[in-house]
Amino acid sequence: EILQVSDSKSRTAKPVKVTYTGFDKVYDEWVGGDRLKCKALKKVQPEIEKRPPLEFNFGYWKIRGLGSIFRMIFEYKGVKYTDNQYETGPKWFDEDKLKILAKNALANLPYVECGNDCVCQTNACLSYVGSRLRLNGNGNKARLMNEQLLFEVYDVRNAMIDLVYPYKTVCRTEAEHNEKAIKHLESNPFKKFEACLEKSGTDYFCDKTLCTADFHIWEMLDQHRLLAEKHKK
């Protein structure tokens, strides 16, 4: 027999006080709905708040560059994203950078926004995207290797930039570019990555599944493939 129904927050789990016919009051107790048996009672499941699907707002220059890594990741995971590609300086520096600055004092390209988060700087963006899309590795060992590889492949990227961007003044003429490009290719810039892949014992660099570093390494491999084809290496 039901004696009392409490609306106190402290009794949310067991809000109903019952007594048992033929038993002393010392056996009276508070119970939850799962202990009540009555055809008139209907079990109502609490509504589970549905989280909105992840949606990213991404920004980078209208070139392949670093942007291709993020676009590959978004496409691979099948998430919704807006790809802001800046073709001219004014659109970024005079307009959208000001909006990003209002959210993050480190405003730069690339940037990634998701919900209330606004992240800048390439590896920080990759780590953030990886954490949201479960691409940073399973377990501490894989996550640590993924982070190391992100920094290692950035060194390879910087070497490529030195070769192809004249403003770096590393290659001031086409002849100088050809000479240094061949030297760079012959230095085997992926030797460390080959060793990591062999040690991993899987098809990927950090884990049995893809991580963010795999995408950046693949992008560098493809760029170096094009460079090698140009110089017949």
Short mmCIF file of C-alpha atoms in Angstrom, two decimals:
data_model
loop_
_atom_site.label_atom_id
_atom_site.label_comp_id
_atom_site.label_asym_id
_atom_site.label_seq_id
_atom_site.Cartn_x
_atom_site.Cartn_y
_atom_site.Cartn_z
CA GLU A 1 0.00 0.00 0.00
CA ILE A 2 1.30 3.45 -0.92
CA LEU A 3 1.59 5.79 2.05
CA GLN A 4 3.28 8.82 0.52
CA VAL A 5 4.73 10.17 -2.71
CA SER A 6 7.54 12.65 -2.25
CA ASP A 7 8.49 15.43 -4.66
CA SER A 8 11.74 16.14 -2.84
CA LYS A 9 14.89 16.16 -4.99
CA SER A 10 16.63 14.07 -2.35
CA ARG A 11 14.16 11.25 -3.00
CA THR A 12 14.25 11.31 -6.80
CA ALA A 13 15.49 7.72 -7.04
CA LYS A 14 12.97 6.35 -4.49
CA PRO A 15 10.03 8.79 -4.20
CA VAL A 16 7.30 6.40 -3.00
CA LYS A 17 6.85 5.24 0.59
CA VAL A 18 5.03 1.93 0.94
CA THR A 19 3.78 -0.30 3.71
CA TYR A 20 3.27 -4.05 3.56
CA THR A 21 -0.07 -5.44 4.76
CA GLY A 22 0.37 -7.80 7.68
CA PHE A 23 3.85 -6.52 8.48
CA ASP A 24 5.02 -4.15 11.19
CA LYS A 25 5.60 -0.51 10.27
CA VAL A 26 9.30 -1.04 10.81
CA TYR A 27 9.29 -2.66 7.34
CA ASP A 28 7.86 0.44 5.64
CA GLU A 29 10.31 1.73 3.02
CA TRP A 30 10.90 4.17 0.19
CA VAL A 31 11.01 2.56 -3.24
CA GLY A 32 11.44 3.50 -6.86
CA GLY A 33 8.97 2.93 -9.68
CA ASP A 34 10.67 -0.33 -10.63
CA ARG A 35 9.45 -1.87 -7.35
CA LEU A 36 5.81 -0.94 -7.86
CA LYS A 37 3.47 -3.44 -9.49
CA CYS A 38 0.18 -2.03 -10.70
CA LYS A 39 -1.57 -2.24 -14.05
CA ALA A 40 -2.66 1.37 -13.68
CA LEU A 41 0.96 2.55 -13.58
CA LYS A 42 2.68 3.43 -16.82
CA LYS A 43 6.42 3.57 -17.03
CA VAL A 44 7.62 6.78 -18.64
CA GLN A 45 11.16 6.91 -19.96
CA PRO A 46 12.90 10.26 -19.43
CA GLU A 47 13.56 12.11 -22.65
CA ILE A 48 17.19 11.97 -23.68
CA GLU A 49 18.44 15.29 -24.93
CA LYS A 50 19.71 14.83 -28.46
CA ARG A 51 23.01 16.45 -29.19
CA PRO A 52 23.17 18.35 -32.45
CA PRO A 53 25.51 16.73 -35.00
CA LEU A 54 29.03 18.10 -35.18
CA GLU A 55 29.49 20.92 -37.66
CA PHE A 56 32.79 22.63 -38.37
CA ASN A 57 33.58 26.05 -39.77
CA PHE A 58 37.02 25.92 -41.37
CA GLY A 59 39.14 28.65 -42.91
CA TYR A 60 42.31 28.66 -45.02
CA TRP A 61 43.71 30.19 -48.19
CA LYS A 62 42.30 29.10 -51.54
CA ILE A 63 45.22 26.77 -52.19
CA ARG A 64 46.00 23.15 -51.50
CA GLY A 65 48.51 23.72 -48.68
CA LEU A 66 47.42 22.92 -45.15
CA GLY A 67 43.77 23.15 -46.12
CA SER A 68 43.82 19.82 -47.96
CA ILE A 69 44.62 17.92 -44.75
CA PHE A 70 41.53 19.19 -42.99
CA ARG A 71 39.30 18.76 -46.03
CA MET A 72 40.41 15.13 -46.34
CA ILE A 73 39.65 14.52 -42.66
CA PHE A 74 36.20 16.11 -42.87
CA GLU A 75 35.34 14.16 -46.01
CA TYR A 76 36.66 10.91 -44.55
CA LYS A 77 34.52 11.27 -41.42
CA GLY A 78 31.52 12.49 -43.39
CA VAL A 79 30.89 15.48 -41.12
CA LYS A 80 29.21 18.71 -42.14
CA TYR A 81 31.64 21.58 -42.61
CA THR A 82 31.91 25.00 -44.20
CA ASP A 83 35.08 25.45 -46.23
CA ASN A 84 36.04 29.14 -46.22
CA GLN A 85 38.73 29.56 -48.88
CA TYR A 86 40.34 33.01 -48.94
CA GLU A 87 41.41 34.07 -52.40
CA THR A 88 42.41 37.62 -51.50
CA GLY A 89 44.06 39.23 -48.50
CA PRO A 90 41.36 41.84 -47.75
CA LYS A 91 38.63 39.24 -47.27
CA TRP A 92 40.71 37.63 -44.54
CA PHE A 93 42.69 40.48 -43.00
CA ASP A 94 40.01 43.20 -43.18
CA GLU A 95 36.91 41.11 -42.54
CA ASP A 96 36.98 37.56 -41.21
CA LYS A 97 40.20 37.87 -39.18
CA LEU A 98 38.51 40.54 -37.08
CA LYS A 99 35.66 38.13 -36.34
CA ILE A 100 38.10 35.39 -35.32
CA LEU A 101 40.09 37.86 -33.19
CA ALA A 102 36.95 38.56 -31.19
CA LYS A 103 36.94 34.87 -30.22
CA ASN A 104 40.64 34.01 -30.21
CA ALA A 105 43.58 36.39 -29.77
CA LEU A 106 45.76 33.99 -31.80
CA ALA A 107 43.69 34.47 -34.97
CA ASN A 108 45.45 32.94 -37.96
CA LEU A 109 44.94 30.59 -40.89
CA PRO A 110 43.97 27.83 -40.64
CA TYR A 111 41.24 28.16 -38.05
CA VAL A 112 38.54 25.74 -36.93
CA GLU A 113 35.26 26.59 -35.22
CA CYS A 114 32.86 24.11 -33.69
CA GLY A 115 30.10 25.20 -31.34
CA ASN A 116 31.61 27.79 -28.97
CA ASP A 117 35.18 26.67 -29.69
CA CYS A 118 37.52 28.62 -31.94
CA VAL A 119 40.98 27.13 -32.49
CA CYS A 120 43.94 28.49 -34.44
CA GLN A 121 47.44 27.23 -35.31
CA THR A 122 47.75 24.13 -37.48
CA ASN A 123 48.72 21.40 -35.04
CA ALA A 124 46.36 22.73 -32.38
CA CYS A 125 43.56 22.62 -34.97
CA LEU A 126 44.48 19.07 -35.96
CA SER A 127 44.58 17.96 -32.32
CA TYR A 128 41.20 19.57 -31.70
CA VAL A 129 39.59 18.04 -34.78
CA GLY A 130 41.17 14.72 -33.89
CA SER A 131 39.70 14.83 -30.39
CA ARG A 132 36.22 15.64 -31.70
CA LEU A 133 36.33 12.99 -34.43
CA ARG A 134 38.29 10.34 -32.52
CA LEU A 135 41.32 10.53 -34.77
CA ASN A 136 44.04 11.16 -32.19
CA GLY A 137 44.72 7.49 -31.49
CA ASN A 138 43.40 4.81 -29.17
CA GLY A 139 45.43 4.79 -25.97
CA ASN A 140 48.28 6.92 -24.66
CA LYS A 141 50.94 5.30 -26.83
CA ALA A 142 49.06 5.95 -30.07
CA ARG A 143 48.13 9.50 -29.04
CA LEU A 144 51.73 10.31 -28.17
CA MET A 145 53.02 8.94 -31.47
CA ASN A 146 50.37 10.87 -33.38
CA GLU A 147 51.43 14.12 -31.72
CA GLN A 148 55.11 13.48 -32.41
CA LEU A 149 54.43 12.71 -36.05
CA LEU A 150 52.39 15.89 -36.47
CA PHE A 151 55.44 17.92 -35.51
CA GLU A 152 57.84 15.75 -37.49
CA VAL A 153 55.87 16.03 -40.72
CA TYR A 154 55.64 19.79 -40.23
CA ASP A 155 59.43 19.90 -40.56
CA VAL A 156 59.10 18.11 -43.91
CA ARG A 157 56.44 20.61 -44.94
CA ASN A 158 58.71 23.54 -44.03
CA ALA A 159 61.47 22.08 -46.19
CA MET A 160 59.02 21.91 -49.10
CA ILE A 161 57.99 25.52 -48.52
CA ASP A 162 61.63 26.59 -48.70
CA LEU A 163 61.86 24.94 -52.10
CA VAL A 164 58.70 26.28 -53.73
CA TYR A 165 58.03 29.73 -52.27
CA PRO A 166 60.34 32.42 -53.75
CA TYR A 167 59.72 34.82 -50.85
CA LYS A 168 61.69 32.47 -48.60
CA THR A 169 64.78 33.37 -50.74
CA VAL A 170 66.07 29.81 -50.37
CA CYS A 171 65.60 29.19 -54.09
CA ARG A 172 66.06 32.47 -55.90
CA THR A 173 66.22 31.07 -59.42
CA GLU A 174 64.79 28.07 -61.27
CA ALA A 175 68.25 26.53 -61.53
CA GLU A 176 68.72 26.87 -57.79
CA HIS A 177 65.30 25.32 -57.21
CA ASN A 178 66.10 22.34 -59.45
CA GLU A 179 69.41 21.72 -57.75
CA LYS A 180 68.03 21.90 -54.21
CA ALA A 181 64.87 19.95 -55.05
CA ILE A 182 66.91 17.01 -56.35
CA LYS A 183 69.17 17.15 -53.31
CA HIS A 184 66.12 17.21 -51.02
CA LEU A 185 64.51 14.22 -52.75
CA GLU A 186 67.72 12.22 -52.59
CA SER A 187 68.00 12.88 -48.85
CA ASN A 188 65.03 10.54 -48.28
CA PRO A 189 62.86 12.94 -46.21
CA PHE A 190 60.49 10.08 -45.31
CA LYS A 191 63.08 7.75 -43.79
CA LYS A 192 61.83 8.35 -40.23
CA PHE A 193 58.22 7.81 -41.27
CA GLU A 194 59.08 4.52 -42.96
CA ALA A 195 60.74 3.36 -39.71
CA CYS A 196 57.66 4.39 -37.70
CA LEU A 197 55.34 2.57 -40.08
CA GLU A 198 57.42 -0.59 -39.90
CA LYS A 199 57.51 -0.43 -36.11
CA SER A 200 53.76 0.11 -35.85
CA GLY A 201 53.12 -3.22 -37.52
CA THR A 202 49.88 -1.94 -39.07
CA ASP A 203 48.79 -0.13 -42.23
CA TYR A 204 48.89 3.18 -40.36
CA PHE A 205 51.54 5.18 -38.52
CA CYS A 206 50.13 5.32 -34.99
CA ASP A 207 47.40 2.76 -34.55
CA LYS A 208 45.26 0.15 -36.24
CA THR A 209 43.09 2.98 -37.52
CA LEU A 210 43.76 6.34 -39.16
CA CYS A 211 44.94 9.29 -37.06
CA THR A 212 45.34 12.96 -37.98
CA ALA A 213 49.07 12.51 -38.62
CA ASP A 214 48.33 9.94 -41.35
CA PHE A 215 46.49 12.60 -43.36
CA HIS A 216 49.31 15.15 -43.13
CA ILE A 217 51.95 12.53 -43.98
CA TRP A 218 49.90 11.39 -46.99
CA GLU A 219 49.60 14.99 -48.18
CA MET A 220 53.37 15.43 -47.98
CA LEU A 221 53.94 12.12 -49.76
CA ASP A 222 51.70 13.23 -52.62
CA GLN A 223 53.41 16.61 -52.92
CA HIS A 224 56.81 14.92 -52.97
CA ARG A 225 55.54 12.45 -55.57
CA LEU A 226 54.68 15.37 -57.85
CA LEU A 227 58.06 16.97 -57.19
CA ALA A 228 59.86 13.68 -57.92
CA GLU A 229 57.94 13.20 -61.18
CA LYS A 230 58.89 16.70 -62.29
CA HIS A 231 62.56 15.98 -61.68
CA LYS A 232 62.34 12.35 -62.90
CA LYS A 233 63.33 10.91 -59.53
#
